[in-house]
PDB file of C-alpha atoms and ligand atoms in Angstrom:
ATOM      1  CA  UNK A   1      40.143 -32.461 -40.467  1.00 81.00           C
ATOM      2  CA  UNK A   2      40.075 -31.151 -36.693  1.00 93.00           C
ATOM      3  CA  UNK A   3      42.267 -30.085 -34.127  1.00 96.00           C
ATOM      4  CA  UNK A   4      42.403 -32.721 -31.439  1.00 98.00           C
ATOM      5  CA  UNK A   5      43.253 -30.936 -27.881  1.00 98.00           C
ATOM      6  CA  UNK A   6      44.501 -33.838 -25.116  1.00 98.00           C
ATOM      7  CA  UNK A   7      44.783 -33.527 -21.521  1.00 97.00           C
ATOM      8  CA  UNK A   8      44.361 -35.725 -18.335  1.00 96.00           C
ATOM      9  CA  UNK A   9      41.279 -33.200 -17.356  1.00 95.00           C
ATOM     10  CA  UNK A  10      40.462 -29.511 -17.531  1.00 94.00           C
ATOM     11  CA  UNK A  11      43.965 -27.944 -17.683  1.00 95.00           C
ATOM     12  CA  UNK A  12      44.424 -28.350 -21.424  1.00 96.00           C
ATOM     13  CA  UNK A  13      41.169 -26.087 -21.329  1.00 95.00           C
ATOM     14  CA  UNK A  14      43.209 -23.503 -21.055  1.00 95.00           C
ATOM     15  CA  UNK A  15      45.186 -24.268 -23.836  1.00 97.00           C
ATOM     16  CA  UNK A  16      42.319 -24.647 -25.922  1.00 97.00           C
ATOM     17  CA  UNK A  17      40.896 -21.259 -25.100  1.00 95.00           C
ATOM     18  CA  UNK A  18      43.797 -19.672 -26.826  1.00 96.00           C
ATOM     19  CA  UNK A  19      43.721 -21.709 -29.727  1.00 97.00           C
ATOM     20  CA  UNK A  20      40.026 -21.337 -30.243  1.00 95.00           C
ATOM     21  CA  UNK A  21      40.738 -17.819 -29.994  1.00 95.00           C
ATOM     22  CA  UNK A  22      43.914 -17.992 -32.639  1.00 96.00           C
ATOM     23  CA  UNK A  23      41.563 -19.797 -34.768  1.00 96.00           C
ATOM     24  CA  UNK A  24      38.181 -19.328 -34.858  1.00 96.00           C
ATOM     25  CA  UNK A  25      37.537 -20.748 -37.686  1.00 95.00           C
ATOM     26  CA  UNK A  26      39.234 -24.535 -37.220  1.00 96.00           C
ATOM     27  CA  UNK A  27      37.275 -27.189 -35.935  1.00 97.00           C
ATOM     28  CA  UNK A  28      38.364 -28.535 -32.855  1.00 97.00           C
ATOM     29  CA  UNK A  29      37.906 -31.624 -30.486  1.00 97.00           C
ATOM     30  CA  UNK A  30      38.877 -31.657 -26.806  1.00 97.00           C
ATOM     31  CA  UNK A  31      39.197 -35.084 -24.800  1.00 98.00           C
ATOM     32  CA  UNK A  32      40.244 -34.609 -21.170  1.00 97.00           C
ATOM     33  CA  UNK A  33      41.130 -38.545 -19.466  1.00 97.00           C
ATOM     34  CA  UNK A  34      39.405 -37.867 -16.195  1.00 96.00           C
ATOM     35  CA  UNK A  35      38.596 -41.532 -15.801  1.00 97.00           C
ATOM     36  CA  UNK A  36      42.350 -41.692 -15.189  1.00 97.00           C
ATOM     37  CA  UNK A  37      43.442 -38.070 -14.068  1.00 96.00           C
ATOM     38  CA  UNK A  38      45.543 -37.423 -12.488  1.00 95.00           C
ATOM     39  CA  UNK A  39      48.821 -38.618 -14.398  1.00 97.00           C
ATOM     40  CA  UNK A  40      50.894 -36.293 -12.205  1.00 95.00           C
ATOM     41  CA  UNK A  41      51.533 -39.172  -9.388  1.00 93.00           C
ATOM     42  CA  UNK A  42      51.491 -41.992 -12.132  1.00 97.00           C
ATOM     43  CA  UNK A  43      54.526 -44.365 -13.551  1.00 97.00           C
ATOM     44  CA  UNK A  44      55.977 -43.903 -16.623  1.00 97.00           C
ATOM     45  CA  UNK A  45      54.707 -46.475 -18.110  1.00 97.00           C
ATOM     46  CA  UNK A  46      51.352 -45.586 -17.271  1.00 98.00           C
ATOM     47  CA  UNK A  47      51.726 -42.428 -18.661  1.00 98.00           C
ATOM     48  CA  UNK A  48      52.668 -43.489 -22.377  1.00 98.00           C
ATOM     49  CA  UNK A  49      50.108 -45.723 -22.471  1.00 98.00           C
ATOM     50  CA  UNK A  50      46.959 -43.508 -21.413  1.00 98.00           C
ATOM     51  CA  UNK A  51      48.297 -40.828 -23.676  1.00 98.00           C
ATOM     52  CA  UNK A  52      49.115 -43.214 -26.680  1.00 98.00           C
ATOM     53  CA  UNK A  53      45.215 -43.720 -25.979  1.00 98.00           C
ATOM     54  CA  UNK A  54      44.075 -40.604 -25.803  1.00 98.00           C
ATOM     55  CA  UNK A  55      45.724 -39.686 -29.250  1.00 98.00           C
ATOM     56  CA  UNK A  56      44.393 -42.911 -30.926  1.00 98.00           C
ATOM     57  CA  UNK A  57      40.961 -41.223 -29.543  1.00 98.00           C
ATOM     58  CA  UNK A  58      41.248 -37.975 -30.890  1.00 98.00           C
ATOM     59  CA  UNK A  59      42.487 -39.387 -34.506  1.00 97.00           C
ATOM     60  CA  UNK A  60      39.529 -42.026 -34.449  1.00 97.00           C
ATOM     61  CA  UNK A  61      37.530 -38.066 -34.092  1.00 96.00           C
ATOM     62  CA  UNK A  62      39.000 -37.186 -37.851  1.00 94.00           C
ATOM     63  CA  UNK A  63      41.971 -35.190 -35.783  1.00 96.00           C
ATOM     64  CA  UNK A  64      45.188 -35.257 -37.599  1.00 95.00           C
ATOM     65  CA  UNK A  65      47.290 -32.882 -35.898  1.00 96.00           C
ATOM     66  CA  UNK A  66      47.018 -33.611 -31.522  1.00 97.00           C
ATOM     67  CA  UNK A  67      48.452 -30.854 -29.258  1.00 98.00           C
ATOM     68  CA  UNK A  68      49.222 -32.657 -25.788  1.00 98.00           C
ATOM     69  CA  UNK A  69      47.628 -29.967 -23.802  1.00 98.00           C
ATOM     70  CA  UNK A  70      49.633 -31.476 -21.022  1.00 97.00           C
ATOM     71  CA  UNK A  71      52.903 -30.746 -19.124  1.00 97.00           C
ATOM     72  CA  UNK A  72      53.014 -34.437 -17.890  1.00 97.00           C
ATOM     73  CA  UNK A  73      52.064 -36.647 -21.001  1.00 97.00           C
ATOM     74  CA  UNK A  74      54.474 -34.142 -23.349  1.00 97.00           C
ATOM     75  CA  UNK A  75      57.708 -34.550 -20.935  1.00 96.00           C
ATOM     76  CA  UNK A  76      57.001 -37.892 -20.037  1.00 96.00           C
ATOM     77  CA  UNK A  77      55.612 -39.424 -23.097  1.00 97.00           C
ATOM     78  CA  UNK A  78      55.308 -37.697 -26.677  1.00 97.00           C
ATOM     79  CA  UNK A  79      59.468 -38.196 -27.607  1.00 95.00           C
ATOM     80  CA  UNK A  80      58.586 -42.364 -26.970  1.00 97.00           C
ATOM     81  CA  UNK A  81      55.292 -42.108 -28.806  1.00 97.00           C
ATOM     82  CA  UNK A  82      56.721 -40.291 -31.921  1.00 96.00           C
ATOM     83  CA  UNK A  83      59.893 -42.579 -31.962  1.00 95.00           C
ATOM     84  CA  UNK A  84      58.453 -46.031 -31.168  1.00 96.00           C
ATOM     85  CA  UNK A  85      55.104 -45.640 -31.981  1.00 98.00           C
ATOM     86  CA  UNK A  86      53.458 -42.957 -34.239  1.00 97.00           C
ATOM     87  CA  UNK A  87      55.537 -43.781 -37.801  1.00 97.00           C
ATOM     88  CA  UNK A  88      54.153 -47.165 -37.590  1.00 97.00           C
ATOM     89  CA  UNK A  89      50.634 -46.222 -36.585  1.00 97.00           C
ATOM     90  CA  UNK A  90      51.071 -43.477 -39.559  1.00 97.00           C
ATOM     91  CA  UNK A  91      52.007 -46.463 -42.011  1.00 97.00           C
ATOM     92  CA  UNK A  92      49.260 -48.619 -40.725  1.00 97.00           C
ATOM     93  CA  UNK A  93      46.334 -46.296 -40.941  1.00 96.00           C
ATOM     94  CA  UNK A  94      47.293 -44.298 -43.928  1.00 96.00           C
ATOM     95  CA  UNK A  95      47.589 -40.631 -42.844  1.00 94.00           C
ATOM     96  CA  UNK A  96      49.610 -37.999 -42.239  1.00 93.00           C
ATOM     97  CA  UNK A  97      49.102 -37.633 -38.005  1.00 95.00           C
ATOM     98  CA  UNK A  98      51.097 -36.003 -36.090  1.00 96.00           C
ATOM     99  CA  UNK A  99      51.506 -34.967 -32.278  1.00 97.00           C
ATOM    100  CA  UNK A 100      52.750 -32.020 -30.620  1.00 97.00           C
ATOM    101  CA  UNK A 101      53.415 -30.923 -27.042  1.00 97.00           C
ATOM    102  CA  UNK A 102      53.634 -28.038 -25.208  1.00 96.00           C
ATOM    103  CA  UNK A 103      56.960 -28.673 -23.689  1.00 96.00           C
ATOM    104  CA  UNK A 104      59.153 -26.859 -27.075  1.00 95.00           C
ATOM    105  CA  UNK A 105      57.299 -23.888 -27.370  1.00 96.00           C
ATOM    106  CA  UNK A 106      57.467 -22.983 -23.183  1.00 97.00           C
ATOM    107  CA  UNK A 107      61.003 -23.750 -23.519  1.00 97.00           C
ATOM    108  CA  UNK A 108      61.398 -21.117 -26.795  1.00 96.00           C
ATOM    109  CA  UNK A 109      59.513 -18.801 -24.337  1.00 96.00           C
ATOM    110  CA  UNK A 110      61.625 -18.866 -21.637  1.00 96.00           C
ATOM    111  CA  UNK A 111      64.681 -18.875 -23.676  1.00 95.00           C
ATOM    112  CA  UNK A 112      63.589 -16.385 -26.149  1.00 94.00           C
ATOM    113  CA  UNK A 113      65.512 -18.926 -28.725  1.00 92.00           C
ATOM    114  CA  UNK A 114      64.049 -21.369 -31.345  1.00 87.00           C
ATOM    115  CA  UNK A 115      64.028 -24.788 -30.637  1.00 88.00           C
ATOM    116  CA  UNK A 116      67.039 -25.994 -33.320  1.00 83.00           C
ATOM    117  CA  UNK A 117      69.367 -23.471 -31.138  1.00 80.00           C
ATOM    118  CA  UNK A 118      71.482 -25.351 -28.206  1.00 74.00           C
ATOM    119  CA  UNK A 119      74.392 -23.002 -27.198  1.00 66.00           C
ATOM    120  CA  UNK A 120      77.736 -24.067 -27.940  1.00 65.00           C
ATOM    121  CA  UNK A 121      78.983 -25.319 -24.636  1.00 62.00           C
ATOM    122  CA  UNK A 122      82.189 -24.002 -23.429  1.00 60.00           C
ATOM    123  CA  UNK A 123      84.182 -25.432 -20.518  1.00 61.00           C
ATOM    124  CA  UNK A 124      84.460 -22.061 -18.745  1.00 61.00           C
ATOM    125  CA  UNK A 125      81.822 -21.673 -15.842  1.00 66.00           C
ATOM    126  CA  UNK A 126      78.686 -19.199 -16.525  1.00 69.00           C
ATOM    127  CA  UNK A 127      77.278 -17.145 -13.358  1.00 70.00           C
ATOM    128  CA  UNK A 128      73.997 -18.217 -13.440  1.00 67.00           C
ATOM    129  CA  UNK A 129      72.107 -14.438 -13.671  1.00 86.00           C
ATOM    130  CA  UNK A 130      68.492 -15.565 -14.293  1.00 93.00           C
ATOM    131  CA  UNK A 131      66.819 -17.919 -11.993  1.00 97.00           C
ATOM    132  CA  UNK A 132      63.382 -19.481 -13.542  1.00 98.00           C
ATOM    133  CA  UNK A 133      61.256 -21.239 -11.312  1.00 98.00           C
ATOM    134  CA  UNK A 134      59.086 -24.082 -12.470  1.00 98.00           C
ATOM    135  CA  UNK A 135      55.537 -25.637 -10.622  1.00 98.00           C
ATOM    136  CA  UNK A 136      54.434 -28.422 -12.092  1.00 98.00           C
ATOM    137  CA  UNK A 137      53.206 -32.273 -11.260  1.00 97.00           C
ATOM    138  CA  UNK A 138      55.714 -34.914  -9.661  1.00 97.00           C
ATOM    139  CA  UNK A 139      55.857 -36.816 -13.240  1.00 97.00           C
ATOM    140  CA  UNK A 140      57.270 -33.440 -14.833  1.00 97.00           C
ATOM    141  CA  UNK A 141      59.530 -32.272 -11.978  1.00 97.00           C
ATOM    142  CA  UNK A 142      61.104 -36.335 -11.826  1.00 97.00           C
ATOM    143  CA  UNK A 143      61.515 -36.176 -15.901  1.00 97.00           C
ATOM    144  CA  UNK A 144      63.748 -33.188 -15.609  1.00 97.00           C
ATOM    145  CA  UNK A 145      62.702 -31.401 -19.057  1.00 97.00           C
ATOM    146  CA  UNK A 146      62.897 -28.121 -18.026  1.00 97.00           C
ATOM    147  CA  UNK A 147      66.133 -28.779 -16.555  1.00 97.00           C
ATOM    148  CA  UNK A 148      68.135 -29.767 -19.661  1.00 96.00           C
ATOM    149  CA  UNK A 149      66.604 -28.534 -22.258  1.00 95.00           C
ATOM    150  CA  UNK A 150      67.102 -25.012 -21.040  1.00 96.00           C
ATOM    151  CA  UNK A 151      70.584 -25.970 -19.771  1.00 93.00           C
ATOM    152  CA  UNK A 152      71.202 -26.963 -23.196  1.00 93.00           C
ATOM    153  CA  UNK A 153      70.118 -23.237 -24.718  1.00 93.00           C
ATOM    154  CA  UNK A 154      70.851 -20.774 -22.161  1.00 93.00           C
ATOM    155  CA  UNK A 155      73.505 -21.544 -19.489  1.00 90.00           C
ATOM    156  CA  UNK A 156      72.773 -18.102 -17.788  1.00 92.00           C
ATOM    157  CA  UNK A 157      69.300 -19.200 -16.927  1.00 95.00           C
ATOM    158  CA  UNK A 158      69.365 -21.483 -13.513  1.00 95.00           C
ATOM    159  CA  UNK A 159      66.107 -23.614 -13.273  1.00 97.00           C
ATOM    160  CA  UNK A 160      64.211 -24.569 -10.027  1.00 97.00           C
ATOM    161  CA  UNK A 161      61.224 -27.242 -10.001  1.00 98.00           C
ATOM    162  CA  UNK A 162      58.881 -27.301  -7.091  1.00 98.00           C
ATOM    163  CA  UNK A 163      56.323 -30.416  -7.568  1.00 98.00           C
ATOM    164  CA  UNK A 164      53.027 -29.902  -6.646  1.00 98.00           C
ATOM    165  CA  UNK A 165      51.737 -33.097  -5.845  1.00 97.00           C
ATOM    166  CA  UNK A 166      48.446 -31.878  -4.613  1.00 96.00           C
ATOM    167  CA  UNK A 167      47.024 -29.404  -6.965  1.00 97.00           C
ATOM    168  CA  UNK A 168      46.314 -30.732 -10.518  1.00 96.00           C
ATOM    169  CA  UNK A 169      43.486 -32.605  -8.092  1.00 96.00           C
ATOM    170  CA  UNK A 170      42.426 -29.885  -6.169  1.00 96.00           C
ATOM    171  CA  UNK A 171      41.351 -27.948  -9.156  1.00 95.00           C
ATOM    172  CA  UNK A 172      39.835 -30.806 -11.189  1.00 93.00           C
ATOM    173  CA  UNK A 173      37.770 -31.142  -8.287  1.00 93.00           C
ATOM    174  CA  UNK A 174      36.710 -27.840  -7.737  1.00 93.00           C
ATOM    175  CA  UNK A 175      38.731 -27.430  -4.279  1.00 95.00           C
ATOM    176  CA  UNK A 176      37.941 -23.812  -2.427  1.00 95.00           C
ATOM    177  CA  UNK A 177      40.006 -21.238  -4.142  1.00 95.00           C
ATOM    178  CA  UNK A 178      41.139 -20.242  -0.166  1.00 97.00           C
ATOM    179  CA  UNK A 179      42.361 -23.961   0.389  1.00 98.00           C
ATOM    180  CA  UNK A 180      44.202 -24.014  -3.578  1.00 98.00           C
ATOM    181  CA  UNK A 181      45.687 -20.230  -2.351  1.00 98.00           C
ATOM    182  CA  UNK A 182      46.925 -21.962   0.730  1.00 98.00           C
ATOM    183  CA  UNK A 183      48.525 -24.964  -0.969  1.00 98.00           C
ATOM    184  CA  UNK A 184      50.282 -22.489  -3.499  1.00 98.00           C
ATOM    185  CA  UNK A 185      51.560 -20.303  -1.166  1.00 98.00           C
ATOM    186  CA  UNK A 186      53.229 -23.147   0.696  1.00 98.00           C
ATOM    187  CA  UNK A 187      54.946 -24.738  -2.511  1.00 98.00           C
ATOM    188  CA  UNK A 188      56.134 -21.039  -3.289  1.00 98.00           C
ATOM    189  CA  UNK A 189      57.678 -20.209   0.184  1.00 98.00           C
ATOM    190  CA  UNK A 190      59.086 -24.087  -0.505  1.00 98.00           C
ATOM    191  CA  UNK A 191      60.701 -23.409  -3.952  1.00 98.00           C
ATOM    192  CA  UNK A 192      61.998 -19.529  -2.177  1.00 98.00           C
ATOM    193  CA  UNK A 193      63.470 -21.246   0.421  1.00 98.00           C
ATOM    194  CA  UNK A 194      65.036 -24.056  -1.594  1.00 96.00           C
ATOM    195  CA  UNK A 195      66.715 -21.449  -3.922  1.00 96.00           C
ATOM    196  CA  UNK A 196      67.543 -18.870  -1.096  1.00 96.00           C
ATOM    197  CA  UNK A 197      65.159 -16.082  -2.661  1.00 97.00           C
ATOM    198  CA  UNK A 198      62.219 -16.245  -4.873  1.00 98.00           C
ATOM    199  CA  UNK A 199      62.801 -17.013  -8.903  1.00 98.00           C
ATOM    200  CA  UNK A 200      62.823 -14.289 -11.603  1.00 97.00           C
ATOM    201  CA  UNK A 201      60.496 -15.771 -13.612  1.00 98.00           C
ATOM    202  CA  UNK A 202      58.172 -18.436 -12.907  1.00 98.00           C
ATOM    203  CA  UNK A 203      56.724 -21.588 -15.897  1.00 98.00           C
ATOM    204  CA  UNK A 204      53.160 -22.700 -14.507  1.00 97.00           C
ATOM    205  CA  UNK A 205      54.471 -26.317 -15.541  1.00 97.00           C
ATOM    206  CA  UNK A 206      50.996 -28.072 -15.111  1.00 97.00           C
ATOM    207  CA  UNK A 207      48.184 -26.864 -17.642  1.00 97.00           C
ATOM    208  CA  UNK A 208      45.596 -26.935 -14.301  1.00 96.00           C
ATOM    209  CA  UNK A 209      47.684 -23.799 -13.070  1.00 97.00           C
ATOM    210  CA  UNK A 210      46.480 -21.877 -15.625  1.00 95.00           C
ATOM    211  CA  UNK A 211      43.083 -21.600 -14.145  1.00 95.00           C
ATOM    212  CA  UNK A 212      44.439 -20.611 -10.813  1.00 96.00           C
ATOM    213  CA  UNK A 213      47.145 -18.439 -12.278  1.00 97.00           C
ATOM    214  CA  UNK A 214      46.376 -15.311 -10.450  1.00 97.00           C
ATOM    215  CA  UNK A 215      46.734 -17.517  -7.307  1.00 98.00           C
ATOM    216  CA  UNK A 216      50.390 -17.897  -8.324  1.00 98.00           C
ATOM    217  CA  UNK A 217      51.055 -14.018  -9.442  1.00 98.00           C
ATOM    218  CA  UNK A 218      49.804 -13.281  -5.922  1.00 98.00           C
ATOM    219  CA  UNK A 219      52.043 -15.716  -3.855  1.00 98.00           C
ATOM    220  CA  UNK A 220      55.157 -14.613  -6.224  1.00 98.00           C
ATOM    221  CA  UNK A 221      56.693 -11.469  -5.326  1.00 98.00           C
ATOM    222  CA  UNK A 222      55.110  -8.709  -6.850  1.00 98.00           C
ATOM    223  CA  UNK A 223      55.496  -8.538 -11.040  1.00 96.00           C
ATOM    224  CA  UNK A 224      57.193 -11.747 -11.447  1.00 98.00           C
ATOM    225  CA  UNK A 225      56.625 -12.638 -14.563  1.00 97.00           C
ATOM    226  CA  UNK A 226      55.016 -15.531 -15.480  1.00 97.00           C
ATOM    227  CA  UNK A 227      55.482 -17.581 -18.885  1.00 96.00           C
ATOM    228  CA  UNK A 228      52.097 -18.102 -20.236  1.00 92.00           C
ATOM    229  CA  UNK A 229      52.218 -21.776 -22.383  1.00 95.00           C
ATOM    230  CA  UNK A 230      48.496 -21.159 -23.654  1.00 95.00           C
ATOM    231  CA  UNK A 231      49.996 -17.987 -25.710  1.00 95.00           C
ATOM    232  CA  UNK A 232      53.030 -20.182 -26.593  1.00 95.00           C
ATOM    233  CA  UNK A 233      51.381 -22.961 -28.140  1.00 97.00           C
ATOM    234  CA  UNK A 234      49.408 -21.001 -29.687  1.00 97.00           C
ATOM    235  CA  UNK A 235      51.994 -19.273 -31.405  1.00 95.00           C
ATOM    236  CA  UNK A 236      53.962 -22.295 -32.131  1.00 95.00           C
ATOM    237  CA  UNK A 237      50.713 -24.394 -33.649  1.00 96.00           C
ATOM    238  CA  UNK A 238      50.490 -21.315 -36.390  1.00 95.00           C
ATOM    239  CA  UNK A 239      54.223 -21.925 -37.188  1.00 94.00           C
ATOM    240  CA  UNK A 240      53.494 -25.316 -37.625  1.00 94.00           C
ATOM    241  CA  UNK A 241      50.211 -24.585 -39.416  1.00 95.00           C
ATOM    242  CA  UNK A 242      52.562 -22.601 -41.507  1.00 94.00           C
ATOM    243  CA  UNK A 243      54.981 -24.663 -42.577  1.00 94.00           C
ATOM    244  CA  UNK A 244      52.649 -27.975 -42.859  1.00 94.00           C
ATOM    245  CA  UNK A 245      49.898 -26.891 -45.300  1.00 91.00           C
ATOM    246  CA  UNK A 246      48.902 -30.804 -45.697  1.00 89.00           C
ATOM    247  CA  UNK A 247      47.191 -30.517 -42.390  1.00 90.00           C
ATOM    248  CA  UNK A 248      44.133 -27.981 -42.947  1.00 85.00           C
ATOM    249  CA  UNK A 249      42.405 -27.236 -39.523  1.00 89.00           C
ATOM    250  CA  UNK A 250      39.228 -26.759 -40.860  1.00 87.00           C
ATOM    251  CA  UNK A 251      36.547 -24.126 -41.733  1.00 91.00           C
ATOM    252  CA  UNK A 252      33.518 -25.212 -39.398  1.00 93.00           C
ATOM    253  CA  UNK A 253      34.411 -23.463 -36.168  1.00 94.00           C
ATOM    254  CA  UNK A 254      33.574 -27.178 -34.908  1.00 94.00           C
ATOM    255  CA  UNK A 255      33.512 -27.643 -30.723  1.00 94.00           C
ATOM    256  CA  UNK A 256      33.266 -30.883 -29.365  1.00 95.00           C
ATOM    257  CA  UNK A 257      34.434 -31.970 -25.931  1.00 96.00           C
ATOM    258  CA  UNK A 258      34.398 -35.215 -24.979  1.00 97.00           C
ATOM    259  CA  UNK A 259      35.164 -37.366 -21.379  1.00 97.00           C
ATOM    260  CA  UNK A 260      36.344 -40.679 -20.360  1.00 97.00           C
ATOM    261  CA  UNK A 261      34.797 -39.588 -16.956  1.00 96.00           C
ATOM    262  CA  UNK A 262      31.395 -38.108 -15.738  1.00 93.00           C
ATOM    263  CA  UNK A 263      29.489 -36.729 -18.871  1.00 95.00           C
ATOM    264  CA  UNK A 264      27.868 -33.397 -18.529  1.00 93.00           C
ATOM    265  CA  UNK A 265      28.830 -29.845 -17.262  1.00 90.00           C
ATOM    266  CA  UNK A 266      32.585 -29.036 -15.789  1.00 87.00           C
ATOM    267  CA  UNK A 267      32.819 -27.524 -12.023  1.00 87.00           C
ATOM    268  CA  UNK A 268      32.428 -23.773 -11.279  1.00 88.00           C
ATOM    269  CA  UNK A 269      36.035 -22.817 -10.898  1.00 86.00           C
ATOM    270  CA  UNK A 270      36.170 -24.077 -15.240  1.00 88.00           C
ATOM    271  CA  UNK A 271      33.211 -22.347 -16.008  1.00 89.00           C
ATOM    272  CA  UNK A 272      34.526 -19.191 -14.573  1.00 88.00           C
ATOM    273  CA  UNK A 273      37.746 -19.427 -16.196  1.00 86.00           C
ATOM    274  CA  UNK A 274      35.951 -20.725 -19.207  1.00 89.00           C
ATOM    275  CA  UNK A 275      33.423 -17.805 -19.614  1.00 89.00           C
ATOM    276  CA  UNK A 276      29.965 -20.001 -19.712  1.00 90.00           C
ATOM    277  CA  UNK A 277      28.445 -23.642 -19.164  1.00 89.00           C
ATOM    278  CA  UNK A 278      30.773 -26.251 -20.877  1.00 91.00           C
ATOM    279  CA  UNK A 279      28.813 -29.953 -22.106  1.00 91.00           C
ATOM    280  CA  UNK A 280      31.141 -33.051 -22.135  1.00 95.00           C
ATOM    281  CA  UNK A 281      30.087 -36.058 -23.923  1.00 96.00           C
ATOM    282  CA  UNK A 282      31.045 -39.494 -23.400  1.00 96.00           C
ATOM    283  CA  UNK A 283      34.343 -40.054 -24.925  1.00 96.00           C
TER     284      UNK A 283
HETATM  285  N1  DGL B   1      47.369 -30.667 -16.762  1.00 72.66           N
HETATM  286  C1  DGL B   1      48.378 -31.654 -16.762  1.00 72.66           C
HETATM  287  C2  DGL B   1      49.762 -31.100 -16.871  1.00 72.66           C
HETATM  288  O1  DGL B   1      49.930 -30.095 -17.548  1.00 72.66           O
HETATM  289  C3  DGL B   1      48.188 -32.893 -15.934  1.00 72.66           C
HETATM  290  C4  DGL B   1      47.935 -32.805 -14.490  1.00 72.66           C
HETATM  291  C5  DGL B   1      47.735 -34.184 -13.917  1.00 72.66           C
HETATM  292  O2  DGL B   1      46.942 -34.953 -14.505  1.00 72.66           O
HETATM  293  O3  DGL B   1      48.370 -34.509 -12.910  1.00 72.66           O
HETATM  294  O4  DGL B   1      50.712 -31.630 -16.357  1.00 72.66           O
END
């Protein structure tokens, strides 16, 4: 079987860097949905269905395990999709699939806490020590998953989202890196001013950030860390790998990347962050 990667465009790229480089030898198949990205701006609705999609896509490819290499379709849709929708799609093609996010393992990051752990909650009021800020699209921000689900596990940590309505598009296509500086330096004065100082720690919510992350380290205050989700989900997909021999990732170091959009090489700012030329085929 294969690895099937899934994002609206090129953000889940840099997901899939870090799990090519985790493991080289699996064989792996990207689809970005750039006939349809963004999702950032997009309803609900909308959302579930173009990722629902995207996975039947990638499991068509021989994928049995799909990582949503995307903020936006993991906090918006993957809890529907594998309540209402993947244990009958299971049943009526006959395989083990499954479909994981990147949502649980940025949260165990920034927690420092397994998933299973939600702190006992205690009626007594906790000074909030720790604030984390969070950039990502308008569809994360509005579905509040940072919010709670960190609330739930740490009640020291304080969380912040600053939607960034603008820049998932900006990078996809291949805005100047001065003009994507400028934008990020105005939604990180924003989130500063919002919480009366600049966060502690910073979540690049939005997989697209990831190619413009040094962007965001220089607009933060000097050594903020930042929470890196490509080296989370990579480390949470070898748990997983772990625990679920059944799903074998392969042995032929397969690539393929395929597009609902424009076939054929990715803009300049992916091939930088890439490392080389990058060939989409028609999805
Ligand atoms: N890269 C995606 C994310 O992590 C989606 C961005 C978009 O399509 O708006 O949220």
């Amino acid at each position: 079987m294969s690895i099937g990667v899934f994002d609206s465009g090129v953000g889940g790229l840099t997901v899939h860097h870090r799990l090519v480089d985790r493991f080289p030898k699996a064989d792996f198949v990207y689809l970005a949905d750039q006939a349809n990205a963004p999702y950032g701006g997009r309803s609900g609705e909308e959302i579930v269905e173009l990722t629902k999609a995207g996975c039947v896509r990638l499991f068509d490819e021989g994928c049995d395990v799909v990582v949503l290499a995307c903020n936006t379709a993991a906090s918006v849709a993957l809890r529907r999709l594998q309540q209402t929708w993947l244990p009958g799609y299971r049943r009526e093609v006959g395989r083990s699939l499954n479909v994981l996010g990147i949502v649980v393992p940025t949260i165990e990051a920034a927690t420092g806490l397994p998933w299973e752990h939600e702190a006992e909650r205690r009626g007594d009021k906790v000074e909030k020590l720790d604030i984390l800020g969070v950039f990502s699209t308008p569809a994360t921000a509005k579905s509040r998953v940072y919010e709670i689900e960190i609330d739930k596990r740490r009640q020291d940590v304080a969380v912040f989202s600053e939607p960034c309505p603008e820049l998932a598009r900006m990078i996809e296509q291949n805005a100047p890196r001065a003009e994507i500086a400028t934008v990020i330096q105005g939604h990180v004065k924003a989130l500063a001013t919002r919480i009366g100082r600049h966060p502690d720690r910073a979540i690049l919510g939005c997989t697209h950030y990831e190619i413009v992350a040094d962007l965001f380290q220089a607009a933060l205050p000097p050594g903020t860390p930042l929470i890196r989700q490509p080296d989370a989900t990579a480390d949470a997909l070898e748990r997983y790998l772990a625990r679920h021999p059944e799903f074998d990732p392969g042995t032929g170091g397969g690539r393929r990347f395929l597009t609902t959009g424009e076939p054929g090489a990715q803009n300049s700012l992916v091939e930088t962050f890439w490392g080389g030329p990058l060939n989409f085929e028609p999805a």
